[in-house]
Tab-separated table of C-alpha atoms and ligand atoms in Angstrom:
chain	number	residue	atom	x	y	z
A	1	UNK	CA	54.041	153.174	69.371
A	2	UNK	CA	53.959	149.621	67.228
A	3	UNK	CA	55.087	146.200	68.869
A	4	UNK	CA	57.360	144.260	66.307
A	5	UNK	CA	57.808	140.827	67.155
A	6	UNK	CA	60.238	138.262	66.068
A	7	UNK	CA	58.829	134.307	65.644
A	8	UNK	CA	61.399	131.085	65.910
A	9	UNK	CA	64.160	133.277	66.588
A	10	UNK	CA	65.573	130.204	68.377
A	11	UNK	CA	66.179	127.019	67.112
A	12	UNK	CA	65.193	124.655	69.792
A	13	UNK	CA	61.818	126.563	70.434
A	14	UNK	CA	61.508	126.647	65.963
A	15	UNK	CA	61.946	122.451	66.499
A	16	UNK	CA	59.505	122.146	69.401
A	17	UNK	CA	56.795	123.707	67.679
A	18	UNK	CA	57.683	121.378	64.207
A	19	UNK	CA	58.420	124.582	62.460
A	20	UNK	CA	61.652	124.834	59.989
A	21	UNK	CA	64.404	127.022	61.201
A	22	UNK	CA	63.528	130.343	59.056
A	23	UNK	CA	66.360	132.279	56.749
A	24	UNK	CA	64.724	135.185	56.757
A	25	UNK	CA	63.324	136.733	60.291
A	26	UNK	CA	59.623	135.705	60.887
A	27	UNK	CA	57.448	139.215	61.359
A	28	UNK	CA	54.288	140.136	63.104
A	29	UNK	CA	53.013	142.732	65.338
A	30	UNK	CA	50.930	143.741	68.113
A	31	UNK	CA	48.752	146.551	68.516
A	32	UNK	CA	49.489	148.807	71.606
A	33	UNK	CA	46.242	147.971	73.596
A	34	UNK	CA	47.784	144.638	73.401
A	35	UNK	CA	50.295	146.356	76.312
A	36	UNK	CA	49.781	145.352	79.776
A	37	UNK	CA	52.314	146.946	82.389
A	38	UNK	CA	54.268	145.326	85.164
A	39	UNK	CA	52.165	144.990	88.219
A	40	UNK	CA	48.986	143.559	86.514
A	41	UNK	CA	47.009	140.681	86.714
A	42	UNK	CA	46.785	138.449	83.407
A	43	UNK	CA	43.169	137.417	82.304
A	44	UNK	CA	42.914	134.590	80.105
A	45	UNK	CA	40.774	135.814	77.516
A	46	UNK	CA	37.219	133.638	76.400
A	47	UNK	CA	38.238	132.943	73.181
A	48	UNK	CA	41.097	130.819	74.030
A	49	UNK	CA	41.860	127.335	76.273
A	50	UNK	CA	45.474	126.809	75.593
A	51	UNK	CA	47.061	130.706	76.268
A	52	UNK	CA	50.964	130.137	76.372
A	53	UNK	CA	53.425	132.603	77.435
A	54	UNK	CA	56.414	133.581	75.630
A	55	UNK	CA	59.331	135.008	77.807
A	56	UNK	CA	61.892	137.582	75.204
A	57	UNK	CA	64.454	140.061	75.486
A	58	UNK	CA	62.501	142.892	74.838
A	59	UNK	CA	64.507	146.499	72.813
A	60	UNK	CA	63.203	149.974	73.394
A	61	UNK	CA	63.648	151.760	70.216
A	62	UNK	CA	65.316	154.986	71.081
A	63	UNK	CA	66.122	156.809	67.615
A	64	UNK	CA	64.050	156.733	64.385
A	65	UNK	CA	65.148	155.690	61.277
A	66	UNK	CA	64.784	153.628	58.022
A	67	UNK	CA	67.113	151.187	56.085
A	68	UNK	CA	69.238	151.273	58.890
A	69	UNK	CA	72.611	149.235	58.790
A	70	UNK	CA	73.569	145.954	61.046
A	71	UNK	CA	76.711	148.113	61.308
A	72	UNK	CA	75.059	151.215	62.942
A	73	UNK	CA	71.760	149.176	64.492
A	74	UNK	CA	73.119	149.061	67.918
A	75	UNK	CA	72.752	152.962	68.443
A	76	UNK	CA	69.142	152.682	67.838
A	77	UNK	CA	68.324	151.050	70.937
A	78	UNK	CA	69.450	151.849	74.339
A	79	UNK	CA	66.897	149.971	76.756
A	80	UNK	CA	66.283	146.382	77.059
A	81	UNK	CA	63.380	144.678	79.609
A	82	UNK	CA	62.052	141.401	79.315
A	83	UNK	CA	58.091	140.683	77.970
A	84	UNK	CA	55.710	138.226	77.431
A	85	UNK	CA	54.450	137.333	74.262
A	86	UNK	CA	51.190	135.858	75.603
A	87	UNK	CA	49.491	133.519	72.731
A	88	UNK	CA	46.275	131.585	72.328
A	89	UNK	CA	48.046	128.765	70.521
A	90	UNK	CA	45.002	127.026	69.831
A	91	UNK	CA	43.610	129.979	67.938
A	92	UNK	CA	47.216	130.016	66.464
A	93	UNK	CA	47.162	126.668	64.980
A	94	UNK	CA	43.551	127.142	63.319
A	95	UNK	CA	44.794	130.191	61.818
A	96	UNK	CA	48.257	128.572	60.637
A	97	UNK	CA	46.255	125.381	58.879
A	98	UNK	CA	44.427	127.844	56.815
A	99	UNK	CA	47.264	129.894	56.271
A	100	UNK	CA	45.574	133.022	58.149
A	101	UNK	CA	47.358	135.720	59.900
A	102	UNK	CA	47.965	136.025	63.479
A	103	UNK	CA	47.033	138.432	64.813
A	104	UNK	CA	43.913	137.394	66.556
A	105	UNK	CA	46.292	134.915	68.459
A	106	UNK	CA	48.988	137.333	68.992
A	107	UNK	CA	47.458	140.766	69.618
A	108	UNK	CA	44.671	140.536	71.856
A	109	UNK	CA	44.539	142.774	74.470
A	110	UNK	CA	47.275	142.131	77.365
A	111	UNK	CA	49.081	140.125	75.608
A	112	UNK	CA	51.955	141.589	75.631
A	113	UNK	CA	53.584	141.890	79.111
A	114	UNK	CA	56.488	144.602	79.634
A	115	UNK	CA	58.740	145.247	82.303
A	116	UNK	CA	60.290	147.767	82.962
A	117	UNK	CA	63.359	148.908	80.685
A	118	UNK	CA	66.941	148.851	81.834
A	119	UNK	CA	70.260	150.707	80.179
A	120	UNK	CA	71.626	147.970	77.482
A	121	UNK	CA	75.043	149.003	78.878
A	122	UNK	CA	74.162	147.255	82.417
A	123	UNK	CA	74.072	144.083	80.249
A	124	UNK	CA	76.153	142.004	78.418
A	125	UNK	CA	74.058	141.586	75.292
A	126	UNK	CA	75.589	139.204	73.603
A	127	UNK	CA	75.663	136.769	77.032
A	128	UNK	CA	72.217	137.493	78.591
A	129	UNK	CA	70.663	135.112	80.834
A	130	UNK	CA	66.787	135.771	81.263
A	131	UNK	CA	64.217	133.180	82.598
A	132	UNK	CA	60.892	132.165	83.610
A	133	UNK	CA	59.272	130.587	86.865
A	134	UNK	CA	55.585	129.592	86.997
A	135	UNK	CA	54.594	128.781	90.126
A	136	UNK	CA	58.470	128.603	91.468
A	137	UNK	CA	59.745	126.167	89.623
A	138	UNK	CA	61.988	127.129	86.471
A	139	UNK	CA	60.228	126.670	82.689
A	140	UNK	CA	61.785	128.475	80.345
A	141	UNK	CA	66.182	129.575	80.350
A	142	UNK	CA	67.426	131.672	77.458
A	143	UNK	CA	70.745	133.021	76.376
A	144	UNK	CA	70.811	135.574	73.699
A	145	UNK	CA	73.978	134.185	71.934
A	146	UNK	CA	71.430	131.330	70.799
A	147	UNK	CA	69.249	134.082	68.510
A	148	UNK	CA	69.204	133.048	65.159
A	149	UNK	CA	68.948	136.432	64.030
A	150	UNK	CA	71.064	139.260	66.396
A	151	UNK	CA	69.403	142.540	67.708
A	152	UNK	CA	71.156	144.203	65.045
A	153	UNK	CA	70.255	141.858	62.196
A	154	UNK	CA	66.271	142.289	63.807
A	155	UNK	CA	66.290	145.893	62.967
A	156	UNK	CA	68.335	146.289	59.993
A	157	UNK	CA	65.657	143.482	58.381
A	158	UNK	CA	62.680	145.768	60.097
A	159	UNK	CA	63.657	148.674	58.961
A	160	UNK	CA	63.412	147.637	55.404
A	161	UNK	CA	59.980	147.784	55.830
A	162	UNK	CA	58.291	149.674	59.226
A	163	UNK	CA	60.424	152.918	59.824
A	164	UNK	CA	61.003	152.573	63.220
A	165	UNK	CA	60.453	155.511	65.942
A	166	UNK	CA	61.549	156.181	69.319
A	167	UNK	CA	59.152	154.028	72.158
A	168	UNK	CA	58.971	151.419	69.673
A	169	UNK	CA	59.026	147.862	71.207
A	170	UNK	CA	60.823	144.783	69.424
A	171	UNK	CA	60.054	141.007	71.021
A	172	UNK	CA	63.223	139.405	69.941
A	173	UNK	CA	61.277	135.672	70.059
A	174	UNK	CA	61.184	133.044	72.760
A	175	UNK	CA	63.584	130.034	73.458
A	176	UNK	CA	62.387	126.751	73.912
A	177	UNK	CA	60.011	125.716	77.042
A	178	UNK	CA	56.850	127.549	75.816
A	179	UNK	CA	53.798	126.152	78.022
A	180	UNK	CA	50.283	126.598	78.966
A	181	UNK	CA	49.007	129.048	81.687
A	182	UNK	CA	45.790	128.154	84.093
A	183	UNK	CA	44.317	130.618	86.796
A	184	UNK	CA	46.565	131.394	89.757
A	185	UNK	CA	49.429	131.090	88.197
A	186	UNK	CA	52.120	132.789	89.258
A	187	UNK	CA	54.781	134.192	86.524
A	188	UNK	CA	58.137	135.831	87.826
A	189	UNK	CA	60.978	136.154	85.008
A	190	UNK	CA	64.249	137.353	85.914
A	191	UNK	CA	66.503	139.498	83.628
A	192	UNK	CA	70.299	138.096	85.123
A	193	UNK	CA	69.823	137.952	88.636
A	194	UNK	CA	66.982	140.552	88.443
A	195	UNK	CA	63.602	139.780	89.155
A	196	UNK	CA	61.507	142.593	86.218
A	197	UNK	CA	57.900	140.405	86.512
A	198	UNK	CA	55.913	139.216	88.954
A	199	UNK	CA	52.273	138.728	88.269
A	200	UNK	CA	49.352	136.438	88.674
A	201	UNK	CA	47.140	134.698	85.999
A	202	UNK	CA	43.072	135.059	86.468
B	301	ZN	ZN1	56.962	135.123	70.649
């Protein structure tokens, strides 16, 4: 199983990290030790004094395939949750001045939170609501209408390169209101009305 993520997939998160909004999807990936399951605690690693989390639409790749179509994209996914895309942004910004890749930032161990999945057909995709509380008070509030680049455009792009297979994960990228975490935090995110994570920060 490989974790493709999407970066500035939304414009107003792009601007608030002084990053240009991309014409071509922005690619990296996790490993998937990096996976840590609903119901588990968050450790901020050592390395790291400015961890942020990330809330995104998460898609379960359900069907394999390569150079698949925008047209057709939509049958190869069939699941949605929500995830974190935990990231030690001060790591991050070292690697980005030296034009380094992420991945130490990015794919650390538990950094990327899952809920559970949930049939796509539950949901309007193309009006979903998802959002995160820390500590009980509202931080981040995406739509997925405001994706630069559509679930379908994500994987027809992908699949140029990674053929995808089933139990594949896809972070679709973050809207704006990124923000530090500190221990005892608590993180709940709610797909719609649904509460999918609940966890603490140590
Ligand atoms: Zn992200």
């Amino acid at each position: 199983m490989k974790i493709i993520c999407i970066g500035r997939n939304y414009a107003e998160h792009a601007r608030e990290l002084g990053n240009e909004i991309p014409e071509n999807p922005v690619i990296f990936m996790k490993p998937d030790t990096a996976v840590l399951k609903r119901g588990s605690d968050f450790y901020i690693p050592e390395f790291s004094n400015d961890v942020h989390y990330e809330l995104e639409i998460v898609l379960k790749i359900s069907k394999g395939g390569k150079y698949i179509q925008e047209a057709s994209a939509s049958s190869y996914f069939d699941e949605i949750g929500l995830g974190i895309d935990f990231t030690a942004r001060d790591l991050q910004s070292q690697l980005k001045t030296k034009g380094l890749p992420w991945e130490l930032a990015k794919g650390f161990d538990g950094s990327a939170v899952i809920s559970d999945f949930y049939s796509k057909g539950d949901f309007d995709m193309k009006n979903l609501n998802f959002s995160l509380l820390k500590n009980k008070e509202e931080v981040q509030d995406g739509n997925s209408s405001l994706m630069i680049f559509s679930p379908e455009k994500i994987i027809a792009f992908v699949s140029q390169y990674f053929t995808l297979k089933v139990g594949d994960l896809i972070f679709t990228g973050t809207p704006k209101g990124v923000g530090k975490v500190s221990e005892n935090d608590i993180l709940e995110a709610y797909l719609e009305e649904k509460k999918v994570l609940d966890f603490r920060i140590q």
